């Protein structure tokens, strides 16, 4: 019914505006500049009512002037006001009319100002659809706006938000990555944290907790560098909650303690949430008493703040913990305290849970009637909540349908109005054409008269130019004669100067010869004096040397005795030092056999190794064919010898190509390139190592007919990973992330004797290796993934 009533309303609006304009503008003349000034005042108005009234007046004036730009801006302001006041259909009508006025045509080319206004129109329409939860149409208009402003960060974020709300998380992530790179380059860390937080929350709601942890760790990296105590406290609390969701309560408690410590340095509004999370984590580790103490602290804080809604949830949580510990009486007390709080704050979903807990509590207390009535109330509230949610969804669907119908109806009416305007314009164009034709005939007559005048003027100009050229030729001949005379005079002057220079050179040469002879005589006299002085010096030094020799003999004897004692002590010290160095070398070698050199150095220096995020690394998985059936036929000693020989060969290959061996799982061998020291060649290194592993296995099969494992599969993928040390007493270096899982899936979906790589790895190596495209293959939890077989290196 609402859709049918809406169409006459639009027709009425479109048909009654022109008479209104005639009444308002009767006997008054306005200009385009005045319309622009009025619209600027509307933009700066303090209230929406004043803004709407001024935009409506500007629209009326712009219509009378046929000023499309002014009409478009007025429609835009009026649409934005109506959208803010909860009238999406009227807002959509105004915005679509603004779009029609701003859309460039052959008659009205696109202007820079029009492009900016059209971008704002598309953004506002997208916002309306976003508010009505029609996310596909919201994305459609956001993309149209983005085509007009490709580098607009807000539009890119709005598109990502629409994907996120529509639960298309991978598409949202791909959209946000552009923003992430831009924010990192520009140092916009607060905006970067908002994007990371959105992705982490989205993947948590999807149930992909490991991906949520990935983004929370990225948040931690940014906050550790650029955040203050308040922001760090919030970050540590969120990371603790994430580890609690992953059932890693010990690590969650560590982060909650960090959050609580940072709140000692600043005022924290979320301290009650930290206490609550800490209490739940302690309870889940079996330390219920300590957990309840933290929950009591949170209760006191919420009571001081007067936060009845959060207090209701907390008291129900405490009741649940007491109930899980079979303490029904305390559980009943807290549950009864939570019930009026939830009712007064209208938290009906929480109230339903409280009644459900009451039923369980009364059941433990053997009060079955009260348990039955509580459970009946729980069912009633649950049905009511379900009914309200269904009604809400129905209202949303109806609103979306109305918006779609309104959009189509408005566009239809605008098209009809444009057709009428085009017919009027065609009539005006015909009148203008006849007028221009008459003007062209008059211009043609004037052009012919001007051509006759130009011909006469050209003839006179040619005569004057010929006279000027004759005079210029005579002037040039006289100037050439003068130049020749000047050149001859300069040549004679140069000859005279050259003769004077030669005379001066001969005089200088004679003076230099006499000076040289005097210098030789002085040098000979100086050498004779030096030889006499040297003989006197030799006689003096000889007598002094004999006395010094006697003193040195006595000193040498005493020093030799002391040197023997020091040599014995030094030999003993060196022997002990060599023993210590040998033990230290053995210890370092054992640590390097377990961990990479960089991680081992960090452990020796700091006593711990911090996990690191690597934005790009290449993971390699190998697996022998028919391992289960073959291993059943071998003794344990034969199986170990066979695997040991193969894995030793793989270890040598990894070392040659700079890959890091991570671990072996049965017959699976896992290694990675690009860490712990990042590099740019890790995809090429990984593929070359995989090819050499295949060649090594084939060579072994030819030289050893008794080899058991004769075929294997290899899977390779390039992507981001987290690497670090796990464990406390027995260290183990490992990597985590979706890239690891996808590399394992690629190995499983590969074929014996082939290296199966992903599209990401192919893009990195395609200029160096010949590959065969396998198509898109379905991968569990990943959808369709491009896969390739590596055939051979490309010849240069």
PDB file of N, CA, C and O in Angstrom, residues 717-752:
ATOM      1  N   UNK A 717      53.496 -22.223  -0.931  1.00  0.00           N
ATOM      2  CA  UNK A 717      52.656 -21.011  -0.929  1.00  0.00           C
ATOM      3  C   UNK A 717      53.436 -19.857  -0.310  1.00  0.00           C
ATOM      4  O   UNK A 717      54.235 -20.054   0.601  1.00  0.00           O
ATOM      5  N   UNK A 718      53.180 -18.644  -0.798  1.00  0.00           N
ATOM      6  CA  UNK A 718      53.828 -17.425  -0.295  1.00  0.00           C
ATOM      7  C   UNK A 718      52.786 -16.530   0.342  1.00  0.00           C
ATOM      8  O   UNK A 718      51.756 -16.250  -0.280  1.00  0.00           O
ATOM      9  N   UNK A 719      53.043 -16.084   1.581  1.00  0.00           N
ATOM     10  CA  UNK A 719      52.099 -15.229   2.283  1.00  0.00           C
ATOM     11  C   UNK A 719      52.641 -14.822   3.638  1.00  0.00           C
ATOM     12  O   UNK A 719      53.753 -15.162   4.026  1.00  0.00           O
ATOM     13  N   UNK A 720      51.836 -14.076   4.430  1.00  0.00           N
ATOM     14  CA  UNK A 720      52.280 -13.605   5.756  1.00  0.00           C
ATOM     15  C   UNK A 720      52.233 -14.719   6.800  1.00  0.00           C
ATOM     16  O   UNK A 720      51.324 -15.556   6.772  1.00  0.00           O
ATOM     17  N   UNK A 721      53.200 -14.734   7.712  1.00  0.00           N
ATOM     18  CA  UNK A 721      53.248 -15.712   8.795  1.00  0.00           C
ATOM     19  C   UNK A 721      53.728 -15.013  10.066  1.00  0.00           C
ATOM     20  O   UNK A 721      54.282 -13.926  10.032  1.00  0.00           O
ATOM     21  N   UNK A 722      53.497 -15.698  11.200  1.00  0.00           N
ATOM     22  CA  UNK A 722      54.056 -15.300  12.492  1.00  0.00           C
ATOM     23  C   UNK A 722      55.024 -16.397  12.906  1.00  0.00           C
ATOM     24  O   UNK A 722      54.674 -17.588  12.860  1.00  0.00           O
ATOM     25  N   UNK A 723      56.242 -16.035  13.315  1.00  0.00           N
ATOM     26  CA  UNK A 723      57.263 -17.008  13.682  1.00  0.00           C
ATOM     27  C   UNK A 723      57.798 -16.675  15.065  1.00  0.00           C
ATOM     28  O   UNK A 723      57.917 -15.516  15.442  1.00  0.00           O
ATOM     29  N   UNK A 724      58.112 -17.733  15.823  1.00  0.00           N
ATOM     30  CA  UNK A 724      58.670 -17.511  17.145  1.00  0.00           C
ATOM     31  C   UNK A 724      58.923 -18.805  17.870  1.00  0.00           C
ATOM     32  O   UNK A 724      58.755 -19.901  17.325  1.00  0.00           O
ATOM     33  N   UNK A 725      59.331 -18.673  19.124  1.00  0.00           N
ATOM     34  CA  UNK A 725      59.684 -19.818  19.962  1.00  0.00           C
ATOM     35  C   UNK A 725      58.504 -20.137  20.859  1.00  0.00           C
ATOM     36  O   UNK A 725      57.910 -19.242  21.470  1.00  0.00           O
ATOM     37  N   UNK A 726      58.148 -21.431  20.940  1.00  0.00           N
ATOM     38  CA  UNK A 726      57.094 -21.863  21.855  1.00  0.00           C
ATOM     39  C   UNK A 726      57.722 -22.786  22.877  1.00  0.00           C
ATOM     40  O   UNK A 726      58.747 -23.431  22.637  1.00  0.00           O
ATOM     41  N   UNK A 727      57.094 -22.845  24.031  1.00  0.00           N
ATOM     42  CA  UNK A 727      57.629 -23.686  25.104  1.00  0.00           C
ATOM     43  C   UNK A 727      58.516 -22.893  26.034  1.00  0.00           C
ATOM     44  O   UNK A 727      58.938 -21.772  25.742  1.00  0.00           O
ATOM     45  N   UNK A 728      58.824 -23.484  27.179  1.00  0.00           N
ATOM     46  CA  UNK A 728      59.639 -22.808  28.183  1.00  0.00           C
ATOM     47  C   UNK A 728      60.924 -23.565  28.463  1.00  0.00           C
ATOM     48  O   UNK A 728      62.011 -23.002  28.517  1.00  0.00           O
ATOM     49  N   UNK A 729      60.816 -24.886  28.685  1.00  0.00           N
ATOM     50  CA  UNK A 729      61.990 -25.690  29.019  1.00  0.00           C
ATOM     51  C   UNK A 729      62.618 -26.320  27.772  1.00  0.00           C
ATOM     52  O   UNK A 729      63.817 -26.436  27.659  1.00  0.00           O
ATOM     53  N   UNK A 730      61.775 -26.773  26.863  1.00  0.00           N
ATOM     54  CA  UNK A 730      62.268 -27.362  25.602  1.00  0.00           C
ATOM     55  C   UNK A 730      61.831 -26.443  24.471  1.00  0.00           C
ATOM     56  O   UNK A 730      60.665 -26.406  24.106  1.00  0.00           O
ATOM     57  N   UNK A 731      62.794 -25.692  23.940  1.00  0.00           N
ATOM     58  CA  UNK A 731      62.456 -24.701  22.926  1.00  0.00           C
ATOM     59  C   UNK A 731      62.091 -25.381  21.599  1.00  0.00           C
ATOM     60  O   UNK A 731      62.648 -26.414  21.241  1.00  0.00           O
ATOM     61  N   UNK A 732      61.144 -24.731  20.867  1.00  0.00           N
ATOM     62  CA  UNK A 732      60.795 -25.198  19.528  1.00  0.00           C
ATOM     63  C   UNK A 732      60.443 -23.969  18.700  1.00  0.00           C
ATOM     64  O   UNK A 732      59.567 -23.193  19.080  1.00  0.00           O
ATOM     65  N   UNK A 733      61.122 -23.770  17.588  1.00  0.00           N
ATOM     66  CA  UNK A 733      60.860 -22.655  16.677  1.00  0.00           C
ATOM     67  C   UNK A 733      59.803 -23.082  15.671  1.00  0.00           C
ATOM     68  O   UNK A 733      59.934 -24.114  15.019  1.00  0.00           O
ATOM     69  N   UNK A 734      58.724 -22.303  15.555  1.00  0.00           N
ATOM     70  CA  UNK A 734      57.611 -22.709  14.706  1.00  0.00           C
ATOM     71  C   UNK A 734      57.032 -21.476  14.033  1.00  0.00           C
ATOM     72  O   UNK A 734      57.348 -20.330  14.382  1.00  0.00           O
ATOM     73  N   UNK A 735      56.146 -21.725  13.036  1.00  0.00           N
ATOM     74  CA  UNK A 735      55.470 -20.645  12.321  1.00  0.00           C
ATOM     75  C   UNK A 735      53.974 -20.934  12.311  1.00  0.00           C
ATOM     76  O   UNK A 735      53.542 -22.078  12.361  1.00  0.00           O
ATOM     77  N   UNK A 736      53.182 -19.821  12.244  1.00  0.00           N
ATOM     78  CA  UNK A 736      51.741 -19.935  12.226  1.00  0.00           C
ATOM     79  C   UNK A 736      51.174 -18.975  11.200  1.00  0.00           C
ATOM     80  O   UNK A 736      51.789 -18.001  10.820  1.00  0.00           O
ATOM     81  N   UNK A 737      49.932 -19.268  10.773  1.00  0.00           N
ATOM     82  CA  UNK A 737      49.248 -18.375   9.845  1.00  0.00           C
ATOM     83  C   UNK A 737      48.542 -19.155   8.748  1.00  0.00           C
ATOM     84  O   UNK A 737      48.740 -20.362   8.557  1.00  0.00           O
ATOM     85  N   UNK A 738      47.671 -18.444   8.010  1.00  0.00           N
ATOM     86  CA  UNK A 738      46.928 -19.083   6.915  1.00  0.00           C
ATOM     87  C   UNK A 738      47.859 -19.571   5.818  1.00  0.00           C
ATOM     88  O   UNK A 738      47.548 -20.532   5.103  1.00  0.00           O
ATOM     89  N   UNK A 739      49.024 -18.911   5.659  1.00  0.00           N
ATOM     90  CA  UNK A 739      49.961 -19.343   4.619  1.00  0.00           C
ATOM     91  C   UNK A 739      50.445 -20.769   4.878  1.00  0.00           C
ATOM     92  O   UNK A 739      50.638 -21.553   3.944  1.00  0.00           O
ATOM     93  N   UNK A 740      50.632 -21.138   6.157  1.00  0.00           N
ATOM     94  CA  UNK A 740      51.077 -22.497   6.493  1.00  0.00           C
ATOM     95  C   UNK A 740      49.993 -23.508   6.125  1.00  0.00           C
ATOM     96  O   UNK A 740      50.258 -24.546   5.517  1.00  0.00           O
ATOM     97  N   UNK A 741      48.743 -23.200   6.505  1.00  0.00           N
ATOM     98  CA  UNK A 741      47.645 -24.124   6.209  1.00  0.00           C
ATOM     99  C   UNK A 741      47.468 -24.303   4.707  1.00  0.00           C
ATOM    100  O   UNK A 741      47.255 -25.416   4.215  1.00  0.00           O
ATOM    101  N   UNK A 742      47.557 -23.188   3.959  1.00  0.00           N
ATOM    102  CA  UNK A 742      47.350 -23.289   2.517  1.00  0.00           C
ATOM    103  C   UNK A 742      48.478 -24.067   1.847  1.00  0.00           C
ATOM    104  O   UNK A 742      48.242 -24.853   0.921  1.00  0.00           O
ATOM    105  N   UNK A 743      49.730 -23.917   2.315  1.00  0.00           N
ATOM    106  CA  UNK A 743      50.837 -24.695   1.748  1.00  0.00           C
ATOM    107  C   UNK A 743      50.619 -26.191   1.987  1.00  0.00           C
ATOM    108  O   UNK A 743      50.880 -27.019   1.115  1.00  0.00           O
ATOM    109  N   UNK A 744      50.102 -26.555   3.167  1.00  0.00           N
ATOM    110  CA  UNK A 744      49.820 -27.965   3.451  1.00  0.00           C
ATOM    111  C   UNK A 744      48.719 -28.491   2.532  1.00  0.00           C
ATOM    112  O   UNK A 744      48.787 -29.603   2.022  1.00  0.00           O
ATOM    113  N   UNK A 745      47.668 -27.638   2.303  1.00  0.00           N
ATOM    114  CA  UNK A 745      46.582 -28.053   1.395  1.00  0.00           C
ATOM    115  C   UNK A 745      47.106 -28.218  -0.040  1.00  0.00           C
ATOM    116  O   UNK A 745      46.693 -29.122  -0.769  1.00  0.00           O
ATOM    117  N   UNK A 746      48.022 -27.349  -0.454  1.00  0.00           N
ATOM    118  CA  UNK A 746      48.579 -27.458  -1.807  1.00  0.00           C
ATOM    119  C   UNK A 746      49.347 -28.769  -1.974  1.00  0.00           C
ATOM    120  O   UNK A 746      49.279 -29.415  -3.030  1.00  0.00           O
ATOM    121  N   UNK A 747      50.098 -29.178  -0.922  1.00  0.00           N
ATOM    122  CA  UNK A 747      50.819 -30.449  -1.001  1.00  0.00           C
ATOM    123  C   UNK A 747      49.840 -31.606  -1.093  1.00  0.00           C
ATOM    124  O   UNK A 747      50.017 -32.544  -1.875  1.00  0.00           O
ATOM    125  N   UNK A 748      48.739 -31.562  -0.312  1.00  0.00           N
ATOM    126  CA  UNK A 748      47.749 -32.637  -0.324  1.00  0.00           C
ATOM    127  C   UNK A 748      47.066 -32.737  -1.684  1.00  0.00           C
ATOM    128  O   UNK A 748      46.785 -33.845  -2.172  1.00  0.00           O
ATOM    129  N   UNK A 749      46.778 -31.579  -2.315  1.00  0.00           N
ATOM    130  CA  UNK A 749      46.073 -31.566  -3.602  1.00  0.00           C
ATOM    131  C   UNK A 749      47.025 -31.691  -4.789  1.00  0.00           C
ATOM    132  O   UNK A 749      46.582 -31.579  -5.929  1.00  0.00           O
ATOM    133  N   UNK A 750      48.315 -31.891  -4.523  1.00  0.00           N
ATOM    134  CA  UNK A 750      49.272 -32.054  -5.606  1.00  0.00           C
ATOM    135  C   UNK A 750      49.289 -33.483  -6.150  1.00  0.00           C
ATOM    136  O   UNK A 750      48.474 -34.351  -5.782  1.00  0.00           O
ATOM    137  N   UNK A 751      50.235 -33.738  -7.060  1.00  0.00           N
ATOM    138  CA  UNK A 751      50.385 -35.061  -7.661  1.00  0.00           C
ATOM    139  C   UNK A 751      51.819 -35.536  -7.478  1.00  0.00           C
ATOM    140  O   UNK A 751      52.746 -34.709  -7.364  1.00  0.00           O
ATOM    141  N   UNK A 752      52.038 -36.868  -7.397  1.00  0.00           N
ATOM    142  CA  UNK A 752      53.397 -37.379  -7.204  1.00  0.00           C
ATOM    143  C   UNK A 752      54.343 -36.886  -8.311  1.00  0.00           C
ATOM    144  O   UNK A 752      53.989 -36.857  -9.488  1.00  0.00           O
TER     145      UNK A 752
END
